[in-house]
Amino acid sequence: MRVLGIESSCDETAAAVVSSDKEILSNIIYAQIAEHQPYGGVVPEIAARNHLTYLHQVIERSLLEAELTLTDIDAIAVTAGPGLIGGVMVGVMAAKAMAAALDKPLIAVNHLEGHALTARLTDDVPFPFLLLLMSGGHCQILLVKELGDYEILGSSIDDAAGEAFDKVAKCLDLDYPGGPEIEKLAQQGNEARYKLPRPLIGREGCDFSFAGLKTAARNLILTAEVQSIQDKADLCASFQAAVKDCLVDRLQQALKHLPDNVKHVVLAGGVAANQYLRQALTQVCKEQQKIFVAPPLKLCTDNAVMIAWAGLERLKRGWVSSLDFQPRPRWPLTELKNG
Ligand code: KG4
Ligand code: ZN
């Protein structure tokens, strides 16, 4: 079986074709970075208009690269939320139109489930597994029991980790998206230079909090202390180290109460592209005899391969959507339907 995936929930216009034997036949992403960079973040209206302009070209390229035509595709999977609703609607309308015209099954995919299941495509991770989902808008630790069956063990009580990276980067006048920029600059920095808080560390439970850390970093930047490039690099390194300590502590908390049959820990979402964080979490898992998995970098940030794959997992179980499903700006993983 071959599924065409479509992703348009943020600022990446993406289409991909994936087969049921786990072959990525194409992976096309038009990242709208240039359009949003002048504003230092994603402008929802601009994102939606760009999806409308570029989506059909991106879909055509994904078929061309896969050397397939639409008639060779067995189903169409599309991000139906959560996300910026204008963009989600563009993708959903395109997918509905194609499914209706071609008389093919349509699968409404939860974007977060796309991130969650990528490690099953790339590393054959079995259910159940522990998931650290760290993206621009979401920050959660979940137990993934089965397809569509998620238990939230903890989540951020304020900012998501990616959001904190982006906001600190903006204060430092770095380019958008901020995560990769902070990671790059941090490589030349001294992480012991600035003392920053580690919110919630040592507390019971698996919740996160990044607002206090972000504000502390911003306050430092606003003082005269952070001036030179070296100061900025030191600030990036100190901030990244604080995020790392928070993630390590929260993971350790989650591992304390994990059922014995959970052998795998998966890091997913855009922040999972961060090598420094990956290394720290790999070490924790090694110490606790768990297998750490993070998808290849290009499948961590938003893409349509993950949507096609999540669609395939659902299609294999016969879980398809009707043409009248509604896109959802908010859609927690705990509200997924099985079937
Ligand atoms: O999953 P994603 O591509 O989009 C959402 O669904 O939100 O995640 C984007 C987030 C942004 O906040 C971006 O700054 C962050 O992931 N990110 C990173 C890195 N690459 C992307 N954060 C830290 N280090 C990175 N290397
Ligand atoms: Zn995402």
CSV table of C-alpha atoms in Angstrom, one decimal, residues 1 5 29 32 36-37 63 80 84 87 111 118 125 127 136 146 209 246 259 281 289 304 322:
chain,number,residue,atom,x,y,z
A,1,MET,CA,0.0,0.0,0.0
A,5,GLY,CA,0.6,12.5,3.2
A,29,ILE,CA,8.9,20.3,2.1
A,32,GLN,CA,8.2,29.2,4.4
A,36,HIS,CA,8.0,34.7,8.1
A,37,GLN,CA,11.6,35.7,9.0
A,63,LEU,CA,4.3,12.2,-6.9
A,80,ALA,CA,-6.5,17.6,10.4
A,84,LEU,CA,-3.0,27.1,12.7
A,87,GLY,CA,-3.4,26.3,7.1
A,111,HIS,CA,-0.2,16.1,13.7
A,118,THR,CA,7.7,8.3,13.2
A,125,VAL,CA,9.6,0.8,17.9
A,127,PHE,CA,4.0,-0.5,21.5
A,136,GLY,CA,7.1,24.5,19.0
A,146,GLU,CA,-1.3,1.4,21.4
A,209,SER,CA,7.7,24.8,33.0
A,246,CYS,CA,14.8,20.0,33.1
A,259,PRO,CA,5.6,-0.3,33.7
A,281,LEU,CA,18.6,11.8,27.1
A,289,GLN,CA,18.5,0.2,30.7
A,304,ALA,CA,4.5,14.9,5.5
A,322,SER,CA,-15.6,10.3,6.4
